[in-house]
Short mmCIF file of C-alpha atoms in Angstrom, two decimals:
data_model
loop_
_atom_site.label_atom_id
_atom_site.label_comp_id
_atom_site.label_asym_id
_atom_site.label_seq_id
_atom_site.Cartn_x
_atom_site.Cartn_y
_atom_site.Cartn_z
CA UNK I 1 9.65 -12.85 -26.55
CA UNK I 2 9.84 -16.59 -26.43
CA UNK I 3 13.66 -17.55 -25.36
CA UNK I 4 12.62 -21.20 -25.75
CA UNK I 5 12.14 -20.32 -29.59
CA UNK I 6 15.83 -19.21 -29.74
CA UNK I 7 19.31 -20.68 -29.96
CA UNK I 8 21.01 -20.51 -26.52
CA UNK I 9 24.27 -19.41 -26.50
CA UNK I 10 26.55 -20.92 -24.56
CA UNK I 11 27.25 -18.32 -21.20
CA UNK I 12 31.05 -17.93 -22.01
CA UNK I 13 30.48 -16.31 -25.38
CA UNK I 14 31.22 -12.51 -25.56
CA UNK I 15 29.64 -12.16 -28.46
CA UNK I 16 26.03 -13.22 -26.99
CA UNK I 17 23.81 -11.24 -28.81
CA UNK I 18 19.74 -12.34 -28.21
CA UNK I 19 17.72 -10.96 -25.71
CA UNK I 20 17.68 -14.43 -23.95
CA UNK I 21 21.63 -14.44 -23.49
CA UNK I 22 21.76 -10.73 -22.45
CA UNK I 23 22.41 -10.61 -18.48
CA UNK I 24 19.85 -9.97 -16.65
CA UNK I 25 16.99 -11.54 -18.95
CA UNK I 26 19.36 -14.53 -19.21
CA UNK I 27 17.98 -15.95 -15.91
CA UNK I 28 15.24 -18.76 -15.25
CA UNK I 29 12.42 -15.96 -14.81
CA UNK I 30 13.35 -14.39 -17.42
CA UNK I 31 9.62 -13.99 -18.26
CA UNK I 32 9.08 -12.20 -15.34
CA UNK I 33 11.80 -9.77 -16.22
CA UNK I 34 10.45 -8.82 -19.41
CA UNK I 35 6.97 -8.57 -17.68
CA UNK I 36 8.07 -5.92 -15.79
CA UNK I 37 9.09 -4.11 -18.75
CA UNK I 38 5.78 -4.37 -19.86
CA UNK I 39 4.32 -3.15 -17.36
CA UNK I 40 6.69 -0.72 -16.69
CA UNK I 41 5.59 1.07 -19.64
CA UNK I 42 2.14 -0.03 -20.12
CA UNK I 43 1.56 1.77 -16.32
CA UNK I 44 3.34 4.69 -17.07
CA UNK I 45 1.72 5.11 -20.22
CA UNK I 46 -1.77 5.15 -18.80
CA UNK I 47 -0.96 7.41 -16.32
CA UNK I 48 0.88 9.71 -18.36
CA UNK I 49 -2.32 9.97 -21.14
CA UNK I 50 -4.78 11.52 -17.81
CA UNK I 51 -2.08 14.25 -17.83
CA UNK I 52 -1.30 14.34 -21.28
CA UNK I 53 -4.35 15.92 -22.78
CA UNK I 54 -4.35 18.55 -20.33
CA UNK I 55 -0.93 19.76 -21.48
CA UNK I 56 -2.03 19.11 -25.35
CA UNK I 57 -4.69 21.51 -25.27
CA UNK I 58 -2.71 24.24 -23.82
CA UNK I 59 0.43 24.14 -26.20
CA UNK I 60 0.77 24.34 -29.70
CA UNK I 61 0.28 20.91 -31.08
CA UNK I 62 3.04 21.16 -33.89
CA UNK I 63 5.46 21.92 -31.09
CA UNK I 64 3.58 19.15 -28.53
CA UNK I 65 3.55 16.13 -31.01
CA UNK I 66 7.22 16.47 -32.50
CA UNK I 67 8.81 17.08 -29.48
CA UNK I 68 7.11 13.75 -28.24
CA UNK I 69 8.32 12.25 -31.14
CA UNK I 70 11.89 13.39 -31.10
CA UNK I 71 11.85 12.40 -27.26
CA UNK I 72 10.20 8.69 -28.00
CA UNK I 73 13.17 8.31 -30.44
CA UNK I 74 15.73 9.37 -27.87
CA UNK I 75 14.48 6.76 -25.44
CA UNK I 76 13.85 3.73 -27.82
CA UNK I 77 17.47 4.59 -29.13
CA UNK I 78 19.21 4.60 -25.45
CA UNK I 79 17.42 1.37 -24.48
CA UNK I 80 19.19 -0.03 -27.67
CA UNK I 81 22.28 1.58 -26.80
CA UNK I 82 22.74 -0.83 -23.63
CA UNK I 83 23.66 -3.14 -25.96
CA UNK I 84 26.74 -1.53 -27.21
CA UNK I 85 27.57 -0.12 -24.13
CA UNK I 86 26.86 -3.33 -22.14
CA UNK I 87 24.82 -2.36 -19.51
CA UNK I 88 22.85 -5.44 -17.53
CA UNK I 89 21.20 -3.52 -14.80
CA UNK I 90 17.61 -4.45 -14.85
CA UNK I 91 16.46 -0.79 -13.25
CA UNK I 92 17.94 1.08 -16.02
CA UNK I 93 15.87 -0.82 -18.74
CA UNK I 94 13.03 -0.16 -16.45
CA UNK I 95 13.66 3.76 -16.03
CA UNK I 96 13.70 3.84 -19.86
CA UNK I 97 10.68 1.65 -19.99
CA UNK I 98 8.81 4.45 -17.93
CA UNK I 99 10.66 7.65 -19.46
CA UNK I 100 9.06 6.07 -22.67
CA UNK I 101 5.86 5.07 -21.63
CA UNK I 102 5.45 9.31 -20.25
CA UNK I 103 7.06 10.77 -23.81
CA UNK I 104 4.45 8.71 -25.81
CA UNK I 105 1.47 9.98 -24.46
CA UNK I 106 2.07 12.98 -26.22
CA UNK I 107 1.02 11.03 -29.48
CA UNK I 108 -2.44 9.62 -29.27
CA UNK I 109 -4.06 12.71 -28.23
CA UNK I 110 -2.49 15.08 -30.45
CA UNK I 111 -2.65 13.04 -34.02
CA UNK I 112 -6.85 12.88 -32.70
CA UNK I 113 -6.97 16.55 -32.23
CA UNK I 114 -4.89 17.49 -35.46
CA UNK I 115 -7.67 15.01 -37.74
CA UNK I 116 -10.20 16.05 -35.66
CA UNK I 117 -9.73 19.84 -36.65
CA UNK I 118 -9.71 18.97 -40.10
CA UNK I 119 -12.99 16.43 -40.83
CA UNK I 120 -16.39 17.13 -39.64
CA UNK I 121 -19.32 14.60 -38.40
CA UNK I 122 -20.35 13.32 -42.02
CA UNK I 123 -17.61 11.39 -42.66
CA UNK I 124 -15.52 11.33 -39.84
CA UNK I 125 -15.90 7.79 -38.94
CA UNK I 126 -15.28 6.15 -42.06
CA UNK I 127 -12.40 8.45 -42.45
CA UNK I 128 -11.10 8.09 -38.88
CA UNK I 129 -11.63 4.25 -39.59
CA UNK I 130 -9.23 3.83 -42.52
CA UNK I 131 -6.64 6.59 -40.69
CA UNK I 132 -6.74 4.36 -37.81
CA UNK I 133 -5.27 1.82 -39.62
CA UNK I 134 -1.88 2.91 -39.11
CA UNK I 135 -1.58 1.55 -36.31
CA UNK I 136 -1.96 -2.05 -37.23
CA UNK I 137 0.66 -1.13 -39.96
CA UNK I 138 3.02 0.29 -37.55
CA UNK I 139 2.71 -3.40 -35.25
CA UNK I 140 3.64 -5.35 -38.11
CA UNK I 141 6.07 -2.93 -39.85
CA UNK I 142 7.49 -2.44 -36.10
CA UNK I 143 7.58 -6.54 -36.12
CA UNK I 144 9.31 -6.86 -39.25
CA UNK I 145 12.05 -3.82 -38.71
CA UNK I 146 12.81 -4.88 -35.12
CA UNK I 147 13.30 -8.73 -36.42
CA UNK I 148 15.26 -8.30 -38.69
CA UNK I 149 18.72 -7.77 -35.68
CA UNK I 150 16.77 -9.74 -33.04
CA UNK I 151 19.07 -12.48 -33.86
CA UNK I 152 22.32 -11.09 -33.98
CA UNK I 153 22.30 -7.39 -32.38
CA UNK I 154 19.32 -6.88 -30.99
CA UNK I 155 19.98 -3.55 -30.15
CA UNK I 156 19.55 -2.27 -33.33
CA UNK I 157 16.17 -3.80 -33.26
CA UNK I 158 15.70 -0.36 -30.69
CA UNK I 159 17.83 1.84 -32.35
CA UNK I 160 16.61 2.24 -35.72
CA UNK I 161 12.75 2.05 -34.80
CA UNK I 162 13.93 5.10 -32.21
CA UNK I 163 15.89 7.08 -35.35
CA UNK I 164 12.51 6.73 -37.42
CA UNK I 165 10.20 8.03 -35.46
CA UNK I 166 12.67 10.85 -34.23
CA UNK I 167 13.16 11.92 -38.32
CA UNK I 168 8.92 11.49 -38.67
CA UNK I 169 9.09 14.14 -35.72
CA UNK I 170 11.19 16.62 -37.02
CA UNK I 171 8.77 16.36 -40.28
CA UNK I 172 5.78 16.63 -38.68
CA UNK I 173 7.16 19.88 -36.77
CA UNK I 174 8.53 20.97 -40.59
CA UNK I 175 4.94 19.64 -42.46
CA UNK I 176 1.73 19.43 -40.10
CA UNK I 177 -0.91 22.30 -40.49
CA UNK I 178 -2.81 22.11 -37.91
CA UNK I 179 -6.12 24.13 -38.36
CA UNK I 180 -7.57 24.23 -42.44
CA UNK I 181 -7.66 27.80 -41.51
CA UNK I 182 -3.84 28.41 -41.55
CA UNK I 183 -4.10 27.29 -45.04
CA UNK I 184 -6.79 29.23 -46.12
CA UNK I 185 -9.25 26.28 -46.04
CA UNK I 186 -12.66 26.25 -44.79
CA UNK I 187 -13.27 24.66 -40.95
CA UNK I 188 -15.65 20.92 -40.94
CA UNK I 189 -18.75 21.14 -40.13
CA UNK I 190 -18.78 19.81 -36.59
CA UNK I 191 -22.51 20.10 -36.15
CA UNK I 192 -25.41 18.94 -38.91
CA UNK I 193 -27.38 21.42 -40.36
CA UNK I 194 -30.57 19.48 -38.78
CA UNK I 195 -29.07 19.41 -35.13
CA UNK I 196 -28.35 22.97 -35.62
CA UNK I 197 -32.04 24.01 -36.53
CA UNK I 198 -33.58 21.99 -33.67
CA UNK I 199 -34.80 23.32 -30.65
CA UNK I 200 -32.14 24.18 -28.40
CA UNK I 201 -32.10 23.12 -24.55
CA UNK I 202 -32.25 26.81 -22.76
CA UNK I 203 -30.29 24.76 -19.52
CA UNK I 204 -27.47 23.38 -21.57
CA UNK I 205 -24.33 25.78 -20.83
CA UNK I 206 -20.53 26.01 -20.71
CA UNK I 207 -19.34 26.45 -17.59
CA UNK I 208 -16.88 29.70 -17.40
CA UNK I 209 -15.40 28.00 -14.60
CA UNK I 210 -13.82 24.72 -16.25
CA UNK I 211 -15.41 24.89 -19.57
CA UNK I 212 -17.63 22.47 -19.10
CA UNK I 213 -21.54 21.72 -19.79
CA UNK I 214 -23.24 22.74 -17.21
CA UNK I 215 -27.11 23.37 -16.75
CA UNK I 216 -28.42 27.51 -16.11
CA UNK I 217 -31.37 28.79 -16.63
CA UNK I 218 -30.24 31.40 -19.79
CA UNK I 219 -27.86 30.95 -22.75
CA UNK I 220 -26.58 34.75 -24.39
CA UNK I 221 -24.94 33.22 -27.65
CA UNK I 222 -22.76 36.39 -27.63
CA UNK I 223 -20.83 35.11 -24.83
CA UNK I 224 -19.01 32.00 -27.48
CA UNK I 225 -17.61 34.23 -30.35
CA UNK I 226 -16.55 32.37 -32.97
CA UNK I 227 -12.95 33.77 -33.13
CA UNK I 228 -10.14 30.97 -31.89
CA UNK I 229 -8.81 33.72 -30.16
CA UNK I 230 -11.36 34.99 -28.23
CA UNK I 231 -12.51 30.99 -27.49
CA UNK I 232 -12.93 30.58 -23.99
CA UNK I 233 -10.37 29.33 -21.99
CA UNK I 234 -8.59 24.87 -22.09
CA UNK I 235 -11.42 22.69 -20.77
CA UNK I 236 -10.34 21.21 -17.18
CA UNK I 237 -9.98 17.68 -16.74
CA UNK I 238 -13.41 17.52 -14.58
CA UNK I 239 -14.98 19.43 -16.62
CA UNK I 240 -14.34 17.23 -19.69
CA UNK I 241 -15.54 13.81 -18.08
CA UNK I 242 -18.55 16.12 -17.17
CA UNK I 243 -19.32 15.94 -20.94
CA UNK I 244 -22.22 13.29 -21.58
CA UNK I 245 -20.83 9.84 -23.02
CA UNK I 246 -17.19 10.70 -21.80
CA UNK I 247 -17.74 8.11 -18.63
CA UNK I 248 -18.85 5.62 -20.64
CA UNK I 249 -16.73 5.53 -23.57
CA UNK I 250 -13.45 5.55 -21.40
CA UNK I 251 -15.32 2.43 -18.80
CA UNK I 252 -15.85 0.33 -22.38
CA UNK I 253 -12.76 1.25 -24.00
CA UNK I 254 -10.87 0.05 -20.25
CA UNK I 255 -12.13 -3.69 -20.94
CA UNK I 256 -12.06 -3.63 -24.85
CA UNK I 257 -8.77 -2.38 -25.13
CA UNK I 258 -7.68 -5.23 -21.92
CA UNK I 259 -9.35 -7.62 -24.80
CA UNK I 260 -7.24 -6.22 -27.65
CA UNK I 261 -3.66 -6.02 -25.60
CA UNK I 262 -4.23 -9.20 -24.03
CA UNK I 263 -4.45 -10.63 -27.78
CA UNK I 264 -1.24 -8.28 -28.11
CA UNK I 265 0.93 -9.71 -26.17
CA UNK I 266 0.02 -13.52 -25.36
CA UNK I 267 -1.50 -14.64 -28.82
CA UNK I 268 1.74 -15.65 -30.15
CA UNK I 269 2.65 -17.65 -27.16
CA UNK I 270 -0.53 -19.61 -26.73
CA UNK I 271 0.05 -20.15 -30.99
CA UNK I 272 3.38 -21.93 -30.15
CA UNK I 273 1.90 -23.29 -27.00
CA UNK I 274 -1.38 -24.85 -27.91
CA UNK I 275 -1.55 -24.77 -31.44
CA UNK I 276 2.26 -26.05 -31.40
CA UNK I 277 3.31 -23.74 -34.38
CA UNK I 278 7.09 -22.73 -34.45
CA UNK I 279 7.45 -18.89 -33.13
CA UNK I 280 7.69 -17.89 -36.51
CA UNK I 281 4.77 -19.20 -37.71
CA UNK I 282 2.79 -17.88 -34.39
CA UNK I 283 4.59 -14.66 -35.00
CA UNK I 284 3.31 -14.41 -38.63
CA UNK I 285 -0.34 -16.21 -37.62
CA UNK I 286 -0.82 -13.22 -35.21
CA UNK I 287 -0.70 -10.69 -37.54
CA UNK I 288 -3.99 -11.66 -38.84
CA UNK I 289 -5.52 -10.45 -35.61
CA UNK I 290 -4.27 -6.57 -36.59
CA UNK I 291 -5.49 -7.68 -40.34
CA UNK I 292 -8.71 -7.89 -38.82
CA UNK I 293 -8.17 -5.08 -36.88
CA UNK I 294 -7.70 -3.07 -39.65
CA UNK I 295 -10.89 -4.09 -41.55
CA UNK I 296 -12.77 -3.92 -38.20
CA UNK I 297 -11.78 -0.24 -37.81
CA UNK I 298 -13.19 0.82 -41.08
CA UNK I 299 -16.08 -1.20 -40.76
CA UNK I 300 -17.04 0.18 -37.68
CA UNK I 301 -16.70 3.74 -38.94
CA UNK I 302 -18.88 2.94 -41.99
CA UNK I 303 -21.53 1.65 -40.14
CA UNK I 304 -21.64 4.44 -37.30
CA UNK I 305 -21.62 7.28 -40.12
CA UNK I 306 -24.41 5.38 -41.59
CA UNK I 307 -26.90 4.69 -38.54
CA UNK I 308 -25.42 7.41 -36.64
CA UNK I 309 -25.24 5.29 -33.84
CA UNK I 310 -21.50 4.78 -32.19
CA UNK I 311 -22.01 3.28 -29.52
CA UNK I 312 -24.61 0.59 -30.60
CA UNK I 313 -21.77 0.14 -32.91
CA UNK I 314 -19.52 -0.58 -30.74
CA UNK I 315 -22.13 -2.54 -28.57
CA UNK I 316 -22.90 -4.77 -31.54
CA UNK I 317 -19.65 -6.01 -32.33
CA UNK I 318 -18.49 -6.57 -29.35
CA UNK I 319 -21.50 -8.64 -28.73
CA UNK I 320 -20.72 -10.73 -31.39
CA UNK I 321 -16.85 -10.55 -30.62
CA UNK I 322 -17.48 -12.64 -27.43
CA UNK I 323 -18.67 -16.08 -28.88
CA UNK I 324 -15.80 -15.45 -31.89
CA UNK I 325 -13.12 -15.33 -29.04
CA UNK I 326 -14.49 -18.61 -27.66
CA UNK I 327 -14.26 -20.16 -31.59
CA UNK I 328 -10.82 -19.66 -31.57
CA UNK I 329 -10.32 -22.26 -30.19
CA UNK I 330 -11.57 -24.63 -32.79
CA UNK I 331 -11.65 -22.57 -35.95
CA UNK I 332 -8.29 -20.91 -35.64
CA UNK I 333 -6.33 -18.81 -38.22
CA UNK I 334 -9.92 -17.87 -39.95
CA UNK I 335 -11.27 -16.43 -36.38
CA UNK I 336 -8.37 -14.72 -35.31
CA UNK I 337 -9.50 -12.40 -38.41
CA UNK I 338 -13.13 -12.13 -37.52
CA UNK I 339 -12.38 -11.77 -33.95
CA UNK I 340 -9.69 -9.06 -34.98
CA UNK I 341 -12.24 -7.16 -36.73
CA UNK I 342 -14.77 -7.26 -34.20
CA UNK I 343 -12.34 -6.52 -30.82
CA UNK I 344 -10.59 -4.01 -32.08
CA UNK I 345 -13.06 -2.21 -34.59
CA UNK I 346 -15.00 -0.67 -31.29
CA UNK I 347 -11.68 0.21 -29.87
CA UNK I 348 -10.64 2.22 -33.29
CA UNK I 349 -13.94 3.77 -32.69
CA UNK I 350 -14.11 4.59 -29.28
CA UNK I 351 -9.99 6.28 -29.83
CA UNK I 352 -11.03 8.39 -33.39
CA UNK I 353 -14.21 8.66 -34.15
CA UNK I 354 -16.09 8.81 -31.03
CA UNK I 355 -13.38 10.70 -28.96
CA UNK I 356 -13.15 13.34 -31.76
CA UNK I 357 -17.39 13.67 -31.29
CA UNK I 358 -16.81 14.01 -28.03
CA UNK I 359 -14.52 16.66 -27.78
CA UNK I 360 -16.24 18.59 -30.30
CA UNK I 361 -19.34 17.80 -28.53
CA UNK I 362 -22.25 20.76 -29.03
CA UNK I 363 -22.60 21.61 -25.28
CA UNK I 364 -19.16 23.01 -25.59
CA UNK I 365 -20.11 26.10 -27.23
CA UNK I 366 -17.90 26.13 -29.86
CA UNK I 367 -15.05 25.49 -27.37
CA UNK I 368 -12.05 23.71 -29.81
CA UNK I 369 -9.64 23.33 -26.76
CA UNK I 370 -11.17 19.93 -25.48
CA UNK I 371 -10.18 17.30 -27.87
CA UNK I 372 -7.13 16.59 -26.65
CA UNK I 373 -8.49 15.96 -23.03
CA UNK I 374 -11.09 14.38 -23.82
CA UNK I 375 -9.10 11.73 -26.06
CA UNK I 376 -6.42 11.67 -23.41
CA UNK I 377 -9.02 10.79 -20.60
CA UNK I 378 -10.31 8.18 -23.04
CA UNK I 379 -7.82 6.27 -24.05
CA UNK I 380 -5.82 6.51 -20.26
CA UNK I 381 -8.72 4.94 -19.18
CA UNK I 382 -8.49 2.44 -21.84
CA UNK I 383 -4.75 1.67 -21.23
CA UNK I 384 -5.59 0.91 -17.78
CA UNK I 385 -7.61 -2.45 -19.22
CA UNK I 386 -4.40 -2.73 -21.40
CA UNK I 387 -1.91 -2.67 -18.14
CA UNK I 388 -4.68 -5.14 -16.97
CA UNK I 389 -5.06 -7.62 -19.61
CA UNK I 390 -1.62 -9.08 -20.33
CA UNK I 391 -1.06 -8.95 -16.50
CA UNK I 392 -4.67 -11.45 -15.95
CA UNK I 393 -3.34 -13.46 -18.72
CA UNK I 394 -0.19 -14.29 -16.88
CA UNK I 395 -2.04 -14.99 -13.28
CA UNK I 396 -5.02 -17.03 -15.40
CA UNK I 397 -2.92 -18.96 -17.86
CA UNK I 398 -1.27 -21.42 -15.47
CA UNK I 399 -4.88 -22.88 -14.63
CA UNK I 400 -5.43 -23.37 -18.21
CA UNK I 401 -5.64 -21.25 -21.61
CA UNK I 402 -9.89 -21.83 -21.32
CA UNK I 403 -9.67 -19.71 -18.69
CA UNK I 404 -7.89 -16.99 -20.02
CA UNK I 405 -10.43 -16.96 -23.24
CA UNK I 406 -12.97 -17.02 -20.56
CA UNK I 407 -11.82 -13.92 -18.59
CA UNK I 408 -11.73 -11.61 -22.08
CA UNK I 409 -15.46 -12.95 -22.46
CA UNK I 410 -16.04 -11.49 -19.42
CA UNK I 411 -14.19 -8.56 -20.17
CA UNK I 412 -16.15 -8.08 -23.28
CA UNK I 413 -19.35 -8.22 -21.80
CA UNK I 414 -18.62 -5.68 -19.43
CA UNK I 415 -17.34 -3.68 -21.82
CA UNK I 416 -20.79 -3.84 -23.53
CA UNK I 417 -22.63 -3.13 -20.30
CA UNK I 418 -21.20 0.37 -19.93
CA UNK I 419 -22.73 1.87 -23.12
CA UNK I 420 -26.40 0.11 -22.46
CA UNK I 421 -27.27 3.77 -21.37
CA UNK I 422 -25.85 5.79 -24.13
CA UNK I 423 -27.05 2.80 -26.75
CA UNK I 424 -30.60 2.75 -25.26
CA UNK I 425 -30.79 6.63 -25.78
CA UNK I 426 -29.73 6.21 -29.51
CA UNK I 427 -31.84 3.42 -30.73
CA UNK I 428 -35.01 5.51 -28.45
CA UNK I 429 -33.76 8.34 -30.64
CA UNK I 430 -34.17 5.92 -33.87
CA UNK I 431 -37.76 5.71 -32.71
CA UNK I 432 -38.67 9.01 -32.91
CA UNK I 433 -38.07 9.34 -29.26
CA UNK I 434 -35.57 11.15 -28.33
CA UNK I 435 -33.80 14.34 -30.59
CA UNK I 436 -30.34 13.72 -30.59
CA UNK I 437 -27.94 16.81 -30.95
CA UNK I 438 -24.49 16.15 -31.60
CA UNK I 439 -23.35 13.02 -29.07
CA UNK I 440 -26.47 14.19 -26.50
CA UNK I 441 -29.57 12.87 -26.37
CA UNK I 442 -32.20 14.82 -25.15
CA UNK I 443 -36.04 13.94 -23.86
CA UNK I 444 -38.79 15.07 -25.94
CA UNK I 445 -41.70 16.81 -24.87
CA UNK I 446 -44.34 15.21 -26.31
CA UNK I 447 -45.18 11.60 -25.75
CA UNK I 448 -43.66 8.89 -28.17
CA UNK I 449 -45.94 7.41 -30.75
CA UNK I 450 -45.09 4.31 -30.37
CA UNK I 451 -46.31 4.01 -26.39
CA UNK I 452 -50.05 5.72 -27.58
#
């Protein structure tokens, strides 16, 4: 929010009605206030997911994800309700901030599960890519409902977002099947026909203890029925980052996803800032970054289903991502596009496709109660970068916007540095190498070819 960009009104009015007139965000540091509320939610929300996915995999998910819904509605509406009711305590816009921030986390892991459960490898990323899209959607629908009272009640701006998600959440409960099975329909194929007939790694187990892969000496196939109710037991939380790729998925999605929110939530102001655009036109010129966001995601997807390679997917782009963020600066509206596309088509990756591998990954036996964790470790890890990011953009910003373009550089090389392992074990595995089975890679035992 840039008070600037709107219309004082004079401090004697009654009938102030903007965010900037509203006591206590009608004070000089008023951008401090509302950073708080930021990261009020953005902390809460990243340490809610780590907790999250443990609870997802042990409840019903029709009952999980619409009673996270309904509960996200109640606290969007009540932080809209302080408008009506006049309420200009800064700690009770906070405690909703956080209530919020803990209710949503019941979201990202369960809509990843629910797809999950219904599309196998083949497809998945291509399909994950274009379902992904929603989200950019929802920013600029969520832009466009909430502006419409920003300037004259703005807390209907909360209210109605918080009745339309609460309605979406007593459909989902009414609607969402979550297993093809309860319908009759036939499971995905979670493991290719080719991974299945290769040799299988006699030390690669599942762990009775936590449910997760462990190395023994014998496998007895008769100990994972196939029956989801005689599946063994919710994977623990240690025992899904034990799961190979799970470490460094959730380190690269930390900085990409610091890259992506940063964009989030200081793109518009360095628009009206720099570029000198109105805050309409910044607002509207920012969109383009979840336009490219959107084409990114299914991109990415395409590409990964065709090379079956995610994370030299990922690596790739955001290789390329980090001399496009430095271009913005000269080639504007057409790189904020480009770099949309390449930022956040890893991080629609990493959250869908790549989490839903993951937790279906073949060391697990058969296990289907690890999706959920596994996302939720994932993308908690990932929201830490986004706590991160708009917070570094506020220290960096007052030595100069170069630096700030400088630090997501940064940020985006790391992020590439923390899948060099699992990328270096897919393109061996392109060579001939390695034998890759499902998300794994494991060593040969005859010498490569291309070394004789």
């Amino acid at each position: 929010t840039n008070c600037s960009s709107l219309e004082k009104i004079p401090p004697n009015d009654t009938n102030s009605t903007t965010w900037c007139d509203w006591a206590p965000f009608d004070q000089a540091n008023y951008n401090e206030l509302f950073g708080a509320l930021d990261n009020a939610f953005l902390v809460a929300y990243a340490i809610g997911m780590f907790i999250s996915g443990i609870f997802g995999e042990r409840l019903p998910l029709r009952y999980y994800l619409s009673g996270g819904m309904v509960l996200s509605g109640l606290f969007t509406s009540l932080f809209g309700l302080a408008y009506f009711w006049e309420i200009h305590v800064l700690w009770y816009y906070i405690i909703i901030q956080i209530c919020n921030g803990l209710v949503q986390t019941t979201g990202w892991p369960s809509v990843v599960t629910c797809v999950g459960n219904w599309f196998g490898k083949g497809k998945r990323g291509l399909i994950m890519g274009i379902w992904n899209s929603h989200t950019s959607v929802g920013n600029i629908l969520g832009s466009l409902i909430a502006g419409v009272w920003v300037s004259s009640a703005w807390g209907l701006s909360f209210i109605v977002p918080g009745i339309i998600i609460a309605i979406m959440g007593i459909v989902c409960f009414l609607f969402l099947v979550e297993y093809p099975e309860d319908v009759d329909c036939s499971p995905p194929l979670h493991h290719t026909e080719s991974e299945e007939s290769e040799e299988k790694d006699p030390e690669v187990t599942l762990s009775a203890d936590d449910g997760s892969c462990s190395r023994e000496n014998t496998i007895d196939s008769s100990e994972y029925p196939k029956e989801p109710a005689e599946q063994p037991g919710a994977i623990s939380f240690l025992g899904a980052l034990r799961i190979p790729g799970v470490v460094e998925f959730s380190l690269c999605l930390l900085f990409a996803k610091l890259v992506s929110y940063t964009f989030l939530y200081w793109l518009p102001l360095y628009i009206v800032n720099v570029a000198h655009f109105s805050a309409k036109e910044a607002g509207d010129l920012s969109t383009l970054f979840d336009v490219g966001g959107i084409l990114g995601g299914i991109l990415a997807g395409l590409i990964s289903d065709y090379t079956d390679g995610r994370a030299t997917t990922c690596c790739v782009m955001l290789i390329v991502a980090a001399p496009m963020v430095l271009l913005i600066l000269f080639l504007f509206a057409a790189m904020l596009i480009v770099c949309g596309a390449l930022v956040n088509g890893p991080y629609a990756l990493i959250t869908t496709a790549v989490s839903a591998d993951l937790g279906t990954h073949e060391c697990l036996k058969g296990n289907a109660k690890a999706l959920s964790t596994v996302t939720a470790i994932i993308d908690g890890t990932g929201s830490v970068g986004a706590a991160l990011g708009p917070l570094l953009a506020g220290l960096i910003s007052p030595t100069g916007w170069n630096n700030v373009f400088y630090m997501l550089i940064t940020a985006d090389i790391l992020a590439c540095l923390f899948l060099s392992r699992v990328v270096y074990k897919e393109i061996k595995g392109w060579c001939g190498c390695y034998t890759r089975k499902r998300g794994y890679v494991l060593l040969k035992s005859q010498v490569c070819r291309v070394f004789l």
